[in-house]
XYZ file of C-alpha atoms in Angstrom:
336
model
C 64.766 -3.931 -188.080
C 64.769 -0.278 -187.169
C 67.553 -0.693 -184.566
C 70.313 -0.862 -187.103
C 73.962 -1.368 -186.100
C 74.878 2.291 -186.737
C 72.291 3.362 -184.167
C 73.714 0.984 -181.576
C 77.277 2.273 -182.216
C 76.140 5.867 -181.767
C 74.688 5.065 -178.399
C 77.954 3.414 -177.288
C 79.941 6.557 -178.311
C 77.629 8.703 -176.189
C 78.457 6.579 -173.123
C 82.246 6.645 -173.687
C 84.802 9.594 -173.215
C 87.979 9.333 -175.277
C 91.222 9.582 -173.101
C 92.532 12.738 -174.783
C 89.292 14.615 -174.141
C 89.208 13.349 -170.559
C 92.754 14.635 -169.930
C 91.919 18.035 -171.396
C 88.829 18.253 -169.175
C 90.809 17.577 -165.981
C 93.543 20.073 -167.019
C 90.920 22.755 -167.583
C 89.366 22.097 -164.189
C 92.794 22.243 -162.489
C 93.708 25.576 -164.106
C 90.357 27.054 -163.180
C 90.862 25.941 -159.572
C 94.379 27.507 -159.391
C 93.147 30.800 -160.857
C 90.264 30.899 -158.413
C 92.513 30.295 -155.383
C 95.031 32.932 -156.591
C 92.283 35.463 -157.183
C 90.858 34.917 -153.719
C 94.314 35.323 -152.131
C 94.923 38.594 -153.988
C 91.520 39.877 -152.939
C 92.245 39.040 -149.298
C 95.635 40.810 -149.475
C 94.027 43.877 -151.034
C 91.365 44.006 -148.336
C 94.019 43.674 -145.646
C 96.224 46.363 -147.268
C 99.254 44.028 -147.581
C 101.833 44.704 -150.250
C 104.410 42.101 -151.277
C 108.048 42.935 -150.585
C 109.849 44.522 -153.509
C 106.783 46.230 -155.012
C 106.250 49.961 -155.394
C 103.203 51.970 -154.518
C 100.870 53.390 -157.107
C 102.203 56.596 -158.666
C 105.812 55.881 -157.731
C 108.393 54.136 -159.889
C 111.640 52.519 -158.863
C 113.387 55.527 -160.408
C 111.346 57.900 -158.270
C 112.376 56.005 -155.157
C 116.046 56.164 -156.114
C 115.816 59.875 -156.925
C 114.242 60.611 -153.545
C 116.967 58.621 -151.790
C 119.679 60.417 -153.782
C 118.193 63.829 -152.946
C 118.128 62.991 -149.245
C 121.725 61.789 -149.439
C 122.828 64.920 -151.272
C 121.336 67.093 -148.530
C 123.388 65.254 -145.943
C 126.463 65.362 -148.183
C 126.749 61.651 -148.766
C 125.534 58.818 -150.956
C 123.909 55.610 -149.875
C 126.807 53.532 -151.069
C 124.613 51.085 -152.934
C 122.952 49.599 -149.850
C 119.910 47.463 -150.603
C 116.679 47.312 -148.610
C 117.622 43.871 -147.310
C 120.967 45.176 -146.055
C 119.231 48.087 -144.319
C 116.830 45.668 -142.662
C 119.783 43.501 -141.661
C 121.425 46.496 -140.002
C 118.221 47.387 -138.155
C 118.032 43.955 -136.463
C 120.958 43.867 -134.052
C 119.885 40.936 -131.876
C 122.709 38.800 -133.269
C 125.304 41.410 -132.275
C 124.795 41.242 -128.504
C 127.986 39.198 -128.315
C 129.914 42.418 -128.921
C 128.465 44.295 -125.944
C 131.382 45.241 -123.729
C 133.900 43.670 -126.095
C 137.348 45.195 -126.353
C 138.766 46.858 -129.439
C 136.857 48.025 -132.486
C 133.974 45.557 -132.069
C 132.994 46.895 -128.658
C 133.350 50.507 -129.739
C 131.203 49.938 -132.823
C 128.566 48.161 -130.757
C 128.379 51.194 -128.461
C 127.551 53.346 -131.505
C 124.686 51.168 -132.789
C 121.816 53.124 -131.262
C 122.748 56.427 -132.919
C 124.443 54.959 -136.003
C 122.643 51.771 -137.166
C 125.030 51.404 -140.125
C 127.547 50.167 -137.552
C 125.671 46.843 -137.585
C 126.682 46.243 -141.183
C 130.279 47.111 -140.314
C 130.285 44.681 -137.382
C 128.958 41.855 -139.529
C 131.765 42.438 -142.052
C 134.495 43.440 -139.629
C 137.190 41.275 -141.198
C 136.982 43.268 -144.447
C 138.094 46.565 -142.930
C 141.544 48.118 -142.613
C 142.191 49.570 -139.170
C 142.407 53.092 -140.611
C 138.735 53.105 -141.643
C 137.570 51.656 -138.329
C 139.653 54.137 -136.377
C 138.288 57.041 -138.414
C 134.583 56.206 -138.058
C 134.936 55.559 -134.339
C 136.508 58.996 -133.925
C 133.946 60.580 -136.284
C 130.769 58.436 -136.164
C 128.947 60.624 -138.696
C 131.201 58.979 -141.272
C 129.752 55.524 -140.550
C 128.145 55.382 -144.060
C 131.698 55.621 -145.418
C 132.583 52.391 -143.624
C 129.260 50.696 -144.391
C 129.754 51.203 -148.138
C 133.333 49.932 -148.194
C 132.400 46.285 -148.978
C 130.354 47.535 -151.933
C 133.428 49.380 -153.158
C 135.800 46.408 -152.936
C 133.189 44.232 -154.664
C 132.867 46.734 -157.517
C 129.249 47.642 -156.745
C 129.651 51.435 -156.473
C 129.523 54.030 -159.215
C 132.618 56.241 -159.060
C 131.470 58.648 -161.746
C 131.887 62.275 -160.716
C 129.516 64.883 -162.116
C 129.234 68.075 -160.088
C 127.631 70.241 -162.754
C 124.611 70.873 -160.544
C 126.724 71.877 -157.553
C 128.838 74.059 -159.836
C 125.754 76.003 -160.891
C 124.688 76.763 -157.313
C 124.398 80.357 -156.130
C 125.718 79.313 -152.722
C 128.874 77.444 -151.746
C 127.888 73.777 -152.167
C 128.500 71.348 -149.342
C 130.709 68.405 -150.310
C 131.697 65.630 -147.935
C 135.152 64.060 -148.088
C 133.740 60.560 -147.456
C 131.240 60.746 -150.308
C 131.532 57.357 -152.018
C 132.326 58.950 -155.399
C 135.843 59.730 -154.203
C 136.157 58.432 -150.618
C 137.945 55.162 -151.473
C 140.527 56.653 -153.832
C 144.047 57.203 -152.532
C 145.221 60.615 -151.413
C 148.527 61.083 -149.672
C 149.172 58.264 -147.231
C 145.587 57.042 -146.947
C 142.115 56.952 -148.419
C 140.577 60.250 -149.469
C 137.677 59.651 -147.074
C 139.892 60.432 -144.103
C 142.723 62.459 -145.676
C 140.832 64.655 -148.166
C 139.452 67.601 -146.208
C 141.799 70.114 -147.914
C 140.972 69.245 -151.544
C 137.284 68.980 -150.639
C 137.246 72.506 -149.213
C 139.140 73.916 -152.197
C 136.718 72.104 -154.496
C 133.715 73.714 -152.791
C 135.240 77.147 -153.277
C 136.221 76.501 -156.915
C 132.786 75.068 -157.749
C 131.126 78.176 -156.364
C 133.422 80.680 -158.036
C 134.353 78.973 -161.327
C 131.998 76.070 -162.009
C 132.692 72.375 -161.821
C 134.992 71.629 -164.763
C 138.169 70.003 -163.330
C 137.284 71.305 -159.885
C 136.044 68.119 -158.258
C 137.747 66.981 -155.028
C 139.666 64.091 -156.554
C 141.087 66.139 -159.436
C 142.357 68.657 -156.901
C 143.758 65.842 -154.744
C 145.658 64.386 -157.694
C 147.212 67.779 -158.400
C 148.137 68.182 -154.727
C 149.743 64.730 -154.628
C 151.727 65.268 -157.811
C 153.008 68.695 -156.795
C 154.010 68.227 -153.166
C 151.039 69.759 -151.396
C 150.489 66.763 -149.156
C 152.747 65.820 -146.245
C 152.590 62.200 -145.133
C 151.549 62.004 -141.509
C 150.314 65.601 -141.505
C 147.844 66.021 -144.373
C 147.336 68.790 -146.910
C 149.782 71.676 -146.649
C 148.559 75.219 -146.089
C 150.190 76.081 -149.411
C 147.435 74.048 -151.094
C 145.276 77.060 -150.280
C 147.738 79.908 -150.701
C 149.561 78.623 -153.837
C 147.932 75.616 -155.509
C 144.557 77.349 -155.631
C 145.909 79.509 -158.482
C 145.996 76.391 -160.695
C 142.210 76.223 -160.330
C 141.535 79.837 -161.258
C 141.460 81.238 -157.724
C 143.195 84.113 -155.995
C 143.827 83.504 -152.294
C 144.308 86.243 -149.719
C 145.600 85.356 -146.263
C 143.498 87.044 -143.589
C 144.170 88.100 -140.038
C 141.943 86.594 -137.373
C 139.616 89.566 -137.298
C 135.863 89.080 -137.215
C 135.036 92.213 -139.178
C 137.571 91.382 -141.881
C 136.100 87.887 -142.260
C 132.563 89.272 -142.479
C 133.691 91.808 -145.072
C 135.156 89.056 -147.256
C 132.029 86.920 -146.995
C 129.726 89.832 -147.800
C 131.882 90.489 -150.885
C 131.159 86.946 -152.099
C 134.540 85.546 -151.069
C 134.388 82.206 -149.224
C 136.901 81.782 -146.409
C 138.821 78.554 -145.787
C 140.066 78.005 -142.246
C 142.823 75.671 -141.086
C 141.457 74.332 -137.805
C 143.216 72.983 -134.770
C 141.903 70.656 -132.084
C 138.378 71.423 -130.922
C 134.846 71.103 -132.242
C 135.896 70.095 -135.753
C 138.927 67.843 -135.306
C 141.193 66.147 -132.818
C 144.332 66.986 -134.819
C 144.012 69.186 -137.950
C 141.265 69.991 -140.431
C 140.002 72.477 -143.052
C 136.520 73.996 -143.153
C 134.859 76.695 -145.292
C 133.062 79.739 -143.893
C 130.271 80.437 -146.364
C 128.274 83.337 -144.918
C 127.376 85.466 -141.938
C 124.073 86.464 -140.364
C 123.900 89.282 -137.849
C 122.912 88.000 -134.432
C 123.391 84.346 -135.415
C 126.927 83.870 -136.640
C 128.821 82.136 -139.435
C 127.553 79.349 -141.656
C 130.103 76.605 -142.151
C 130.728 73.845 -144.682
C 132.570 71.143 -142.760
C 133.643 68.408 -145.228
C 133.646 65.843 -142.431
C 130.375 66.701 -140.698
C 126.876 67.379 -142.049
C 125.760 68.253 -138.502
C 128.461 70.913 -138.051
C 127.406 72.279 -141.436
C 123.743 72.497 -140.424
C 124.184 75.112 -137.685
C 125.701 78.562 -137.243
C 128.823 79.326 -135.243
C 129.704 82.515 -133.408
C 133.151 84.036 -133.762
C 133.856 83.320 -130.098
C 133.065 79.634 -130.624
C 135.490 79.112 -133.477
C 138.182 81.794 -133.240
C 140.373 79.936 -130.735
C 140.401 76.912 -133.056
C 141.475 78.743 -136.229
C 145.199 78.458 -137.035
C 145.114 80.247 -140.394
C 142.568 81.432 -142.948
C 142.279 82.607 -146.547
C 139.560 84.326 -148.558
C 139.103 83.446 -152.240
C 137.929 85.198 -155.358
C 137.952 84.045 -158.953
C 140.894 85.014 -161.128
C 139.077 83.899 -164.287
C 137.322 86.347 -166.570
């Protein structure tokens, strides 16, 4: 009598597990197992010091990384052209390019430059994209290889072409600008791309930035003025009158100098940069403009070469450069 039906039903419920509760139990166990395995893997990675690709280290943001890269590029006078880490890694591994060893034409010449200029790997892998003029230029002047490596980014619309030289315009020294900087390198000037035709406007821009600030004194603005007013000769480049005449449009007074070392030093010590039209030699194989920015007794002249960060990083004696100078002008501001 005491074992009533309700008691028997309660005992049956204790032995049974409803399906919904059973499913929830197994789901909970599965999640706990996944979390445990993930936690163990992360602990092992931490103990080994591994860091997944694409992460940043503690205390450094993505913006910090980009700023550091930009600062390094600015010191060399060029930008990175929007290259990603994967593209840099791709350029570093050149095992797939052995087919070009000893090849004729541009491919073989680019392959020969790989050891000193790893960006050439990216150019080789995209060779069909390039006009001959760019390939010819970077083979003659390998320091400009970043100019070629960034060209696919330009044609795909992945480069910023904004020009802001306010910082350079506030410098107390003549700022170094490079003609194949991606901000203006792929724009047209004269009968080609600014990257290989724009040494004249780049030099005049450096002088104008130093003397008058950056407003309307960037290389491309000067190039547009030169193009529109006949200061570029197709097949020859920027005319000397870009320095002697067109400079007045940018608030500068140009004085043609004789090739006299003391006169050049006097101009530089008076705060007047000197632009030189160079012939064949250390700076060019045809014609080129550079800026003399200063002089140190016993060492020589400091130079801003718009086509060469390495030439710009050393001093040059008068004897080294005098035989290569075809003409030269000192500049002072005519504003204020």
